XYZ file of N, CA and C in Angstrom:
744
model
N 25.232 -4.548 -21.635
C 24.677 -4.004 -20.207
C 24.268 -4.918 -19.449
N 24.485 -4.693 -18.134
C 24.063 -6.188 -17.426
C 22.503 -5.983 -16.855
N 21.867 -6.959 -16.724
C 20.664 -7.269 -16.494
C 20.265 -6.251 -14.978
N 19.502 -5.379 -14.691
C 19.196 -4.992 -13.022
C 18.992 -6.039 -12.307
N 19.742 -5.765 -11.234
C 19.345 -6.803 -10.151
C 18.096 -6.086 -9.194
N 16.927 -6.765 -8.885
C 16.151 -6.488 -7.980
C 15.988 -7.436 -6.879
N 15.304 -6.753 -5.761
C 15.144 -7.632 -4.705
C 14.045 -7.243 -3.769
N 13.127 -8.138 -3.325
C 11.829 -7.543 -2.472
C 12.077 -7.900 -1.203
N 11.718 -6.864 -0.376
C 11.841 -6.926 1.081
C 10.623 -6.787 2.014
N 10.063 -7.065 3.029
C 8.969 -7.220 3.707
C 9.130 -6.623 5.174
N 8.239 -5.669 5.415
C 8.188 -5.290 6.782
C 6.739 -5.555 7.257
N 6.242 -4.907 8.150
C 4.851 -4.788 8.897
C 3.412 -4.979 7.773
N 3.314 -6.075 7.492
C 2.607 -6.150 6.300
C 1.875 -7.770 6.675
N 0.572 -8.058 5.558
C 0.236 -9.326 5.492
C 0.788 -9.781 4.511
N 1.759 -9.052 3.793
C 2.576 -9.543 2.633
C 2.044 -10.208 1.355
N 0.502 -9.582 1.480
C -0.398 -9.679 0.416
C -0.011 -9.010 -1.149
N 0.749 -8.118 -1.336
C 1.467 -7.332 -2.113
C 2.625 -8.563 -2.818
N 3.450 -9.033 -1.881
C 4.207 -10.124 -2.788
C 3.447 -11.428 -3.252
N 2.573 -11.710 -2.456
C 1.798 -12.945 -3.102
C 1.048 -12.270 -4.391
N 0.368 -11.074 -4.780
C -0.008 -10.784 -5.571
C 0.806 -10.709 -6.828
N 2.067 -10.198 -6.309
C 3.314 -10.154 -7.415
C 3.698 -11.514 -8.037
N 3.748 -12.418 -7.098
C 4.348 -13.959 -7.277
C 2.945 -14.417 -8.277
N 1.975 -14.116 -8.235
C 0.579 -14.354 -8.960
C 0.368 -13.945 -10.269
N 1.569 -13.124 -10.640
C 1.670 -12.518 -11.997
C 1.447 -13.241 -13.340
N 1.921 -14.595 -12.734
C 1.510 -15.566 -14.374
C 2.874 -14.858 -15.313
N 1.804 -14.587 -16.344
C 2.920 -13.974 -17.998
C 3.726 -12.813 -17.443
N 2.351 -11.875 -16.901
C 3.358 -10.574 -16.239
C 4.560 -10.545 -15.805
N 4.592 -11.556 -14.707
C 5.652 -11.914 -14.057
C 6.947 -12.316 -14.985
N 6.502 -13.252 -15.895
C 7.489 -14.016 -16.785
C 8.484 -12.911 -17.770
N 7.392 -11.962 -18.110
C 8.067 -10.905 -19.037
C 9.052 -10.075 -17.966
N 8.323 -9.868 -16.850
C 9.036 -9.133 -15.919
C 10.793 -9.411 -15.915
N 10.554 -10.950 -15.541
C 11.798 -11.647 -15.177
C 12.581 -11.805 -16.454
N 12.205 -11.252 -17.339
C 13.130 -11.288 -18.905
C 14.028 -9.971 -18.853
N 13.466 -9.010 -17.902
C 14.004 -7.592 -17.858
C 14.985 -7.435 -16.678
N 14.640 -8.579 -15.355
C 15.572 -7.976 -14.368
C 16.111 -9.415 -13.976
N 16.870 -9.378 -12.921
C 17.305 -10.487 -12.284
C 16.933 -10.462 -10.901
N 16.023 -11.194 -10.281
C 15.478 -11.108 -8.964
C 16.423 -11.717 -7.879
N 17.049 -11.161 -7.214
C 18.262 -12.058 -6.323
C 17.385 -12.361 -4.781
N 16.563 -11.507 -4.453
C 15.902 -11.903 -3.052
C 14.680 -11.968 -3.638
N 13.866 -12.632 -2.880
C 12.269 -12.365 -2.991
C 11.863 -13.772 -1.889
N 11.258 -13.309 -0.594
C 11.708 -14.492 0.584
C 10.089 -15.255 -0.151
N 9.447 -14.669 -0.601
C 7.867 -15.481 -0.959
C 8.136 -16.455 -1.963
N 8.958 -16.563 -2.960
C 9.152 -17.232 -3.997
C 10.596 -18.289 -4.102
N 11.710 -17.541 -3.434
C 12.787 -18.373 -3.410
C 13.523 -18.341 -1.716
N 14.586 -19.166 -1.949
C 15.394 -19.608 -0.583
C 16.513 -18.454 -0.556
N 17.096 -18.173 -1.877
C 18.307 -17.372 -1.391
C 18.025 -15.963 -1.323
N 19.216 -15.379 -0.740
C 19.360 -14.023 -0.325
C 20.718 -13.436 -0.660
N 20.938 -12.116 -1.094
C 21.606 -11.389 -1.347
C 22.333 -10.299 -0.542
N 23.741 -10.035 -0.562
C 23.916 -8.761 0.271
C 24.671 -7.642 -0.932
N 24.541 -8.006 -2.094
C 25.463 -7.403 -3.159
C 24.532 -6.166 -3.472
N 25.181 -5.095 -3.791
C 24.326 -3.840 -4.328
C 23.327 -4.254 -5.633
N 22.096 -3.098 -5.373
C 20.778 -3.562 -6.172
C 20.492 -2.316 -7.098
N 20.155 -2.632 -8.229
C 19.351 -1.861 -8.828
C 17.822 -0.933 -8.278
N 17.035 -1.892 -8.021
C 16.105 -1.539 -7.178
C 15.602 -2.634 -6.079
N 15.315 -1.764 -5.293
C 14.717 -2.651 -3.898
C 13.120 -2.227 -3.800
N 12.320 -3.514 -3.653
C 11.008 -3.136 -3.519
C 10.671 -3.481 -2.256
N 10.081 -2.703 -1.205
C 9.757 -2.830 -0.006
C 8.290 -2.995 0.328
N 7.538 -4.086 0.874
C 6.403 -3.856 1.535
C 6.487 -3.504 2.846
N 5.494 -2.910 3.087
C 5.057 -2.819 4.841
C 5.176 -1.641 5.330
N 4.743 -1.372 6.071
C 4.696 -0.115 7.095
C 5.709 -0.486 8.159
N 6.618 0.880 8.204
C 7.774 0.731 9.419
C 7.201 1.184 10.684
N 6.888 -0.056 11.556
C 6.175 0.159 12.840
C 7.022 -0.104 14.008
N 8.335 -0.122 13.753
C 9.369 -0.765 14.821
C 10.862 0.043 14.689
N 11.203 0.645 15.822
C 12.275 1.571 15.403
C 13.522 0.639 15.502
N 13.247 -0.599 15.524
C 14.657 -1.567 15.502
C 14.553 -1.816 13.884
N 13.461 -1.837 13.257
C 13.558 -1.878 11.714
C 14.238 -1.161 10.897
N 14.548 0.267 11.838
C 15.188 1.590 11.005
C 16.409 1.212 10.349
N 17.569 0.161 11.352
C 18.735 0.050 10.566
C 18.583 -1.087 9.565
N 17.764 -1.832 9.324
C 17.744 -2.667 8.154
C 17.303 -1.980 6.895
N 16.115 -1.086 7.510
C 15.764 -0.414 6.205
C 17.044 0.721 5.554
N 17.925 1.282 6.469
C 18.963 2.297 6.012
C 20.125 1.422 5.095
N 20.242 -0.222 5.680
C 21.182 -0.815 5.023
C 20.619 -1.190 3.864
N 19.165 -1.584 3.325
C 18.672 -1.557 1.805
C 18.777 -0.160 1.051
N 18.663 0.981 2.037
C 18.679 2.124 1.043
C 20.090 2.327 0.733
N 21.332 1.643 1.305
C 22.606 2.235 1.228
C 22.779 0.911 0.088
N 22.404 -0.011 -0.140
C 22.533 -1.151 -1.463
C 22.253 -0.618 -2.677
N 20.798 0.109 -2.576
C 20.011 0.222 -3.911
C 19.983 1.639 -4.292
N 20.196 1.342 -5.612
C 20.013 2.676 -6.666
C 18.675 3.414 -6.389
N 17.694 2.526 -6.200
C 16.559 3.014 -6.255
C 15.646 2.142 -5.111
N 14.718 3.026 -4.206
C 13.826 2.312 -3.456
C 12.382 2.417 -3.834
N 11.581 1.516 -3.854
C 10.326 1.476 -4.420
C 9.482 1.117 -3.122
N 8.483 1.873 -2.581
C 7.851 1.471 -1.450
C 6.396 0.890 -2.239
N 6.183 -0.452 -2.033
C 4.787 -0.933 -3.032
C 3.705 -1.353 -2.290
N 2.545 -1.060 -2.021
C 1.294 -1.457 -1.487
C 0.958 -0.320 -0.363
N 0.032 -0.334 -0.280
C -0.461 0.782 1.020
C 0.355 1.030 2.363
N 0.692 -0.092 2.686
C 1.522 -0.219 3.985
C 2.626 0.710 3.965
N 3.381 0.114 3.011
C 4.690 1.345 2.767
C 4.289 2.517 1.919
N 3.632 2.812 1.467
C 3.399 3.934 0.755
C 2.884 5.163 1.986
N 1.991 4.530 2.657
C 0.851 5.496 3.683
C 1.029 4.923 5.003
N 1.672 3.724 5.472
C 1.338 3.148 6.783
C 0.199 2.270 6.439
N -0.570 2.522 5.364
C -2.054 1.578 5.346
C -2.786 1.325 6.221
N -3.383 0.264 6.091
C -4.520 -0.135 7.246
C -3.953 -0.370 8.453
N -2.710 -0.527 8.527
C -1.971 -0.539 9.714
C -2.187 0.523 10.835
N -2.089 1.747 9.860
C -1.926 3.221 10.758
C -3.474 3.530 11.419
N -4.251 2.499 11.014
C -5.580 2.310 12.289
C -5.088 2.270 13.804
N -4.335 1.769 14.090
C -3.771 1.973 15.314
C -3.285 3.081 16.071
N -2.809 3.979 15.034
C -2.530 5.121 15.281
C -3.301 5.830 16.230
N -4.721 5.510 16.178
C -5.821 6.507 16.508
C -6.288 5.882 18.147
N -5.578 4.753 18.122
C -6.092 4.356 19.572
C -4.681 3.993 20.557
N -5.501 4.111 21.714
C -4.360 3.923 22.771
C -3.694 2.342 22.747
N -2.298 2.280 22.744
C -1.511 1.239 22.560
C -2.021 0.009 23.030
N -2.237 0.118 24.473
C -2.818 -1.161 24.975
C -4.049 -1.561 24.781
N -5.018 -0.451 24.137
C -6.470 -0.923 23.736
C -6.185 -1.775 22.242
N -5.492 -1.416 21.335
C -5.458 -2.188 19.952
C -4.814 -3.496 20.255
N -3.890 -3.527 21.356
C -2.906 -4.900 21.454
C -3.950 -5.751 22.354
N -4.418 -5.388 23.276
C -5.652 -6.225 23.884
C -6.945 -6.711 22.691
N -7.314 -5.918 21.712
C -8.203 -6.233 20.672
C -7.853 -7.571 19.876
N -6.323 -7.490 19.719
C -5.736 -8.089 18.467
C -5.259 -9.062 19.258
N -4.300 -8.982 20.311
C -3.693 -10.190 20.998
C -4.171 -11.009 22.329
N -5.319 -10.275 22.747
C -5.974 -10.775 23.950
C -5.218 -10.876 25.261
N -4.924 -11.925 25.882
C -4.365 -12.161 26.901
C -2.424 -12.059 26.567
N -2.167 -12.301 25.042
C -0.966 -12.400 24.992
C -0.221 -10.880 24.666
N -1.164 -9.849 24.948
C -1.073 -8.374 24.336
C 0.066 -7.935 25.123
N 1.113 -8.398 26.174
C 2.050 -8.007 26.681
C 3.403 -8.451 26.419
N 3.012 -9.492 25.605
C 4.534 -10.178 24.991
C 5.559 -9.422 24.549
N 6.799 -9.283 24.917
C 7.963 -8.122 24.701
C 7.978 -8.169 22.846
N 7.781 -9.389 22.038
C 8.239 -9.252 20.840
C 6.758 -8.526 19.823
N 6.017 -7.926 20.726
C 4.846 -7.596 19.908
C 5.296 -5.946 20.340
N 6.350 -5.396 21.100
C 6.273 -3.985 21.214
C 6.289 -3.428 19.810
N 5.490 -2.245 19.642
C 5.763 -1.636 18.262
C 5.615 0.058 18.754
N 5.708 0.684 17.446
C 5.442 1.955 17.737
C 4.273 2.609 16.808
N 3.936 3.666 16.397
C 2.810 4.120 15.274
C 3.210 3.559 13.705
N 2.405 2.984 12.970
C 2.742 2.606 11.620
C 2.497 3.819 11.035
N 3.811 3.764 10.201
C 4.546 4.898 9.529
C 5.010 4.563 8.002
N 4.956 5.301 7.032
C 4.982 4.947 5.683
C 6.950 4.567 5.803
N 7.266 3.673 4.705
C 8.838 3.533 4.841
C 9.567 5.142 4.566
N 8.743 6.051 4.045
C 9.581 7.176 4.036
C 9.796 8.042 4.978
N 9.304 7.388 6.356
C 9.412 8.052 7.435
C 10.647 7.470 7.974
N 11.506 6.423 7.366
C 12.687 6.044 7.776
C 13.644 6.372 7.034
N 13.430 6.299 5.622
C 14.347 6.270 4.682
C 14.153 7.110 3.398
N 14.796 7.441 2.590
C 14.206 8.536 1.380
C 13.725 7.294 0.269
N 12.261 7.579 -0.195
C 12.117 6.694 -1.358
C 11.663 7.052 -2.504
N 12.067 6.482 -3.585
C 12.295 6.842 -4.791
C 10.707 7.085 -5.662
N 10.131 6.148 -4.939
C 8.729 5.991 -5.847
C 7.874 5.157 -4.537
N 6.486 5.753 -4.507
C 5.479 4.751 -3.456
C 4.504 4.529 -4.607
N 4.215 2.868 -4.693
C 2.691 2.591 -5.646
C 1.815 2.480 -4.506
N 0.478 2.898 -4.374
C -0.408 2.636 -3.348
C -0.930 1.416 -4.114
N -2.140 1.103 -2.913
C -2.780 -0.142 -3.687
C -2.944 -1.183 -2.426
N -4.175 -1.691 -2.267
C -4.316 -3.003 -1.112
C -4.819 -4.083 -2.117
N -3.877 -5.050 -2.663
C -2.856 -4.998 -2.967
C -2.327 -4.141 -4.104
N -1.169 -3.908 -4.424
C -1.066 -3.184 -5.872
C -1.591 -4.066 -6.821
N -1.817 -2.925 -7.731
C -2.657 -3.274 -9.233
C -1.420 -3.936 -9.844
N -1.616 -4.980 -10.572
C -0.531 -5.759 -11.240
C -0.099 -5.315 -12.656
N -0.915 -4.630 -13.399
C -0.641 -3.866 -14.257
C -0.176 -2.820 -14.134
N -0.978 -1.567 -13.135
C 0.205 -0.580 -12.777
C 1.602 -1.127 -12.117
N 2.020 -1.916 -11.588
C 3.120 -2.081 -11.300
C 4.446 -2.656 -12.230
N 3.668 -3.297 -13.164
C 4.312 -3.728 -14.123
C 4.949 -2.265 -15.244
N 3.784 -1.697 -15.304
C 4.208 -0.352 -16.058
C 5.091 0.473 -15.775
N 4.889 0.667 -14.002
C 5.601 1.370 -13.118
C 7.326 0.959 -13.065
N 7.252 -0.210 -13.051
C 8.558 -0.678 -13.024
C 9.487 -0.782 -14.451
N 8.679 -0.957 -15.640
C 8.930 -0.675 -16.820
C 9.217 0.641 -17.167
N 9.037 1.379 -16.463
C 9.179 3.491 -16.905
C 10.421 3.561 -16.155
N 10.490 2.617 -14.691
C 12.324 2.820 -14.143
C 13.216 2.253 -14.823
N 12.599 1.067 -15.510
C 13.800 0.665 -15.900
C 14.199 1.332 -17.613
N 13.272 2.042 -18.281
C 13.837 2.678 -19.355
C 14.028 4.283 -18.977
N 13.911 4.470 -17.543
C 14.569 5.841 -17.478
C 13.472 6.928 -17.496
N 12.368 6.476 -17.650
C 10.905 7.315 -17.785
C 10.518 7.907 -16.445
N 9.719 9.032 -16.029
C 9.613 9.256 -15.005
C 8.045 8.572 -14.826
N 7.690 7.928 -13.801
C 6.473 7.174 -13.476
C 5.715 8.139 -13.025
N 4.189 7.906 -13.398
C 3.086 8.602 -13.417
C 2.197 7.681 -12.605
N 1.719 8.512 -11.498
C 0.220 7.666 -10.873
C -0.864 8.583 -10.830
N -1.831 8.193 -11.244
C -3.305 8.926 -11.387
C -3.461 9.821 -10.074
N -3.793 11.114 -10.450
C -4.036 12.190 -9.237
C -5.394 12.490 -9.545
N -6.676 11.959 -9.683
C -7.799 11.877 -10.085
C -8.517 10.820 -9.423
N -9.890 10.983 -9.049
C -10.656 10.158 -8.217
C -11.408 8.849 -8.772
N -11.532 7.591 -8.239
C -11.971 6.505 -8.821
C -13.365 6.999 -9.776
N -14.205 7.823 -9.332
C -15.191 8.107 -10.278
C -15.068 8.373 -11.236
N -14.268 8.958 -11.534
C -13.500 9.139 -12.992
C -13.612 7.743 -14.148
N -12.888 7.041 -13.428
C -12.813 5.585 -13.779
C -14.205 4.602 -14.069
N -14.823 5.193 -13.275
C -16.208 4.686 -12.651
C -17.042 4.664 -13.811
N -16.922 6.201 -14.186
C -18.060 6.714 -15.187
C -17.600 6.285 -16.565
N -16.311 5.631 -16.704
C -15.554 5.422 -18.014
C -16.314 4.132 -18.428
N -16.246 3.291 -17.177
C -16.879 2.057 -17.491
C -18.638 2.102 -17.247
N -19.150 3.187 -17.189
C -20.621 3.142 -16.886
C -21.058 2.457 -16.226
N -20.298 2.471 -14.997
C -21.041 1.833 -13.889
C -22.299 2.744 -13.256
N -23.117 2.299 -12.600
C -24.196 2.874 -11.701
C -23.760 3.388 -10.429
N -23.788 4.687 -10.236
C -22.940 5.129 -9.072
C -23.837 4.289 -7.649
N -22.690 4.203 -7.076
C -23.013 3.265 -5.620
C -24.127 4.001 -5.059
N -24.121 5.396 -4.772
C -24.872 6.287 -3.929
C -26.242 5.998 -4.659
N -26.430 5.880 -6.046
C -27.697 5.854 -6.646
C -28.346 4.330 -5.977
N -27.355 3.234 -5.603
C -28.078 2.083 -5.514
C -27.825 2.121 -3.800
N -28.144 3.229 -3.026
C -28.768 3.531 -1.732
C -27.197 2.960 -1.160
N -26.003 2.625 -1.313
C -24.560 2.099 -0.907
C -23.871 3.219 -0.395
N -22.764 2.802 0.054
C -21.878 4.488 0.228
C -20.751 3.711 -0.492
N -19.532 4.744 -0.830
C -18.596 4.592 -1.815
C -17.520 5.602 -1.589
N -16.078 5.732 -0.986
C -15.175 6.223 -1.087
C -14.753 6.731 -2.307
N -15.108 6.490 -3.361
C -14.354 6.644 -4.991
C -14.365 8.400 -5.069
N -15.229 8.776 -4.329
C -15.360 10.363 -4.802
C -13.809 10.975 -4.765
N -13.162 10.630 -3.715
C -11.830 11.282 -3.184
C -10.753 10.352 -3.213
N -11.026 9.019 -3.649
C -9.933 7.952 -3.747
C -9.220 7.961 -4.759
N -7.623 7.806 -5.119
C -6.998 7.974 -6.263
C -7.245 6.705 -6.831
N -7.125 7.062 -8.244
C -7.630 6.017 -9.113
C -6.321 5.449 -9.773
N -6.702 4.656 -10.724
C -5.355 3.908 -11.059
C -5.509 2.351 -11.138
N -6.720 1.702 -10.396
C -7.098 0.593 -10.479
C -8.167 -0.014 -11.496
N -8.615 1.017 -12.326
C -9.717 1.082 -13.010
C -11.233 0.504 -12.395
N -11.045 1.262 -11.219
C -12.304 1.121 -10.491
C -12.665 -0.516 -10.097
N -11.662 -1.079 -9.717
C -12.170 -2.638 -9.785
C -13.260 -2.968 -8.684
N -13.101 -2.591 -7.602
C -14.239 -2.862 -6.756
C -15.781 -2.231 -7.076
N -15.640 -0.800 -7.648
C -17.026 -0.798 -7.864
C -18.038 -1.622 -9.223
N -16.907 -1.732 -10.070
C -17.143 -2.558 -11.349
C -17.540 -4.129 -10.941
N -17.066 -4.357 -9.954
C -17.744 -5.874 -9.514
C -18.800 -5.682 -8.360
N -19.314 -4.444 -8.068
C -20.548 -4.642 -7.546
C -19.779 -4.337 -5.804
N -18.968 -3.914 -5.728
C -18.186 -3.479 -4.225
C -18.180 -1.960 -3.825
N -18.200 -1.133 -3.035
C -18.005 -0.119 -2.696
C -16.578 0.146 -2.549
N -16.129 1.292 -3.105
C -14.707 1.790 -2.998
C -13.974 2.209 -1.465
N -13.187 1.448 -1.001
C -12.678 1.742 0.338
C -11.408 2.581 -0.013
N -11.040 3.017 -0.956
C -9.905 4.202 -1.175
C -8.742 3.359 -0.736
N -8.281 2.074 -0.983
C -7.460 1.672 -0.664
C -6.208 1.965 -1.201
N -5.844 2.838 -2.362
C -4.966 3.704 -2.657
C -4.780 4.999 -2.130
N -5.639 5.638 -1.068
C -5.245 6.616 -0.776
C -6.127 7.295 -1.000
N -6.210 8.497 -0.733
C -6.965 9.869 -1.419
C -6.147 10.615 -2.381
N -6.742 11.449 -3.710
C -5.985 12.238 -4.272
C -5.528 13.469 -3.239
N -4.838 14.075 -4.130
C -4.003 15.401 -3.500
C -5.169 16.426 -3.292
N -5.005 16.930 -1.598
C -6.118 17.784 -1.329
C -7.578 17.172 -1.185
N -7.744 16.483 -0.849
C -9.167 15.844 -0.930
C -10.198 16.404 0.448
N -11.466 16.580 -0.336
C -12.338 17.510 0.574
C -12.890 16.122 1.607
N -11.806 15.654 2.714
C -12.542 14.837 3.347
C -13.573 14.936 4.105
N -13.876 16.377 4.757
C -15.220 17.017 5.232
C -16.573 16.593 4.393
N -16.224 16.949 3.106
C -17.461 16.505 2.536
C -17.832 15.301 2.314
N -16.625 14.282 2.449
C -16.842 12.765 2.343
C -17.557 12.217 3.191
N -17.333 13.098 4.534
C -17.877 12.403 5.709
C -19.097 12.671 5.826
N -19.530 14.001 5.261
C -21.110 14.517 5.340
C -21.993 13.552 4.247
N -21.091 13.431 3.218
C -22.056 12.932 2.090
C -22.375 11.343 2.780
N -20.981 10.482 3.692
C -21.651 9.524 4.150
C -22.673 9.178 5.316
N -22.810 10.290 5.967
C -23.692 10.730 7.195
C -25.072 11.215 6.753
N -25.052 11.401 5.284
C -26.559 11.489 4.457
C -26.985 10.244 3.964
N -26.449 9.480 3.869
C -26.467 7.936 3.960
C -27.390 7.284 4.999
N -26.889 7.880 6.343
C -27.395 7.456 7.283
C -26.930 6.674 8.189
N -25.230 7.040 7.881
C -24.049 6.586 8.725
C -23.911 7.650 10.001
N -23.562 6.721 11.381
C -23.542 7.547 12.382
C -22.083 8.054 12.059
N -22.123 9.890 12.593
C -20.908 10.392 12.278
C -19.432 9.950 12.728
N -19.356 9.225 14.157
C -18.309 8.581 14.362
C -18.037 7.519 13.272
N -18.657 6.892 12.913
C -18.632 5.876 12.197
C -18.173 6.206 10.695
N -18.687 7.136 10.284
C -18.519 7.730 9.002
C -17.295 8.135 8.719
N -16.593 8.897 10.103
C -15.008 9.609 10.393
C -14.497 8.391 9.984
N -14.906 7.449 11.106
C -13.729 6.206 11.121
C -13.488 5.450 9.598
N -14.576 5.413 8.928
C -14.613 4.773 7.635
C -13.694 5.822 6.487
N -13.827 7.099 6.614
C -13.147 7.585 5.636
C -11.695 7.599 6.156
N -11.129 6.982 7.048
C -9.382 7.306 7.219
C -9.064 5.301 7.141
N -9.811 4.357 6.945
C -9.783 3.263 6.968
C -8.462 2.942 6.470
N -8.039 3.757 5.136
C -6.931 3.260 4.519
C -6.064 4.642 4.528
N -6.009 5.414 5.237
C -5.749 6.907 4.953
C -5.797 7.283 6.488
N -5.265 6.444 7.288
C -5.247 6.880 8.933
C -4.055 7.959 9.084
N -3.165 7.997 8.433
C -1.791 8.866 8.510
C -2.336 10.292 7.979
N -3.366 10.123 7.297
C -3.907 11.531 6.341
C -4.890 12.275 6.949
N -5.740 11.346 7.628
C -7.026 12.157 8.297
C -6.889 12.311 9.635
N -7.198 13.594 10.215
C -7.167 13.716 11.719
C -8.638 13.019 12.443
N -8.201 13.062 13.743
C -9.425 12.578 14.330
C -10.554 13.624 14.118
């Protein structure tokens, strides 16, 4: 049996998920025993045009001219995995979708806002351009979850991603609720799977893995307002990583 060929590609993103994978240390070494990485710009200079068993795609789809490149990746790969919140849902890039085009460009690029290479469209998940077999959330992706899900794919198992809130993992760790500490937290509707990493380290959950299915966002916003947060800010905070899921 031949070793599965895999490649990593990047689109609109900070490339933090690639860096996270490159820093896998022992986990990456174990993964490399099971696959052949033929393209991964963060750690190697070689490229490949051969068929792939798995294509891992980071970043959101934010330029129409990227569609052709994505389609070529889809044609070459048996499986396409969108990894990281930008690829899975549009991620934090999608915050710009709630602002006029000119406004966010001026905020980010100042006097260079009109340069032609900065032309973009709405930030969308990769699935808006091509069919995706699996979307792994997280900003960045969780190392242990990534390895587990890739292992499932290689062994023909159906990968599973939690569909319950971070609060469940937080309670299992016996953390004091951030709200009891007069803080805010999105963990009540945020998708679990990170092991409640941020609350466990004293940081409120920002829902970087998105929300569970059918989240009660209105109740979340009401909860944030009860902490003293202004309504407009509470609504904006609720869509920090879910801008393509939460309406104005």
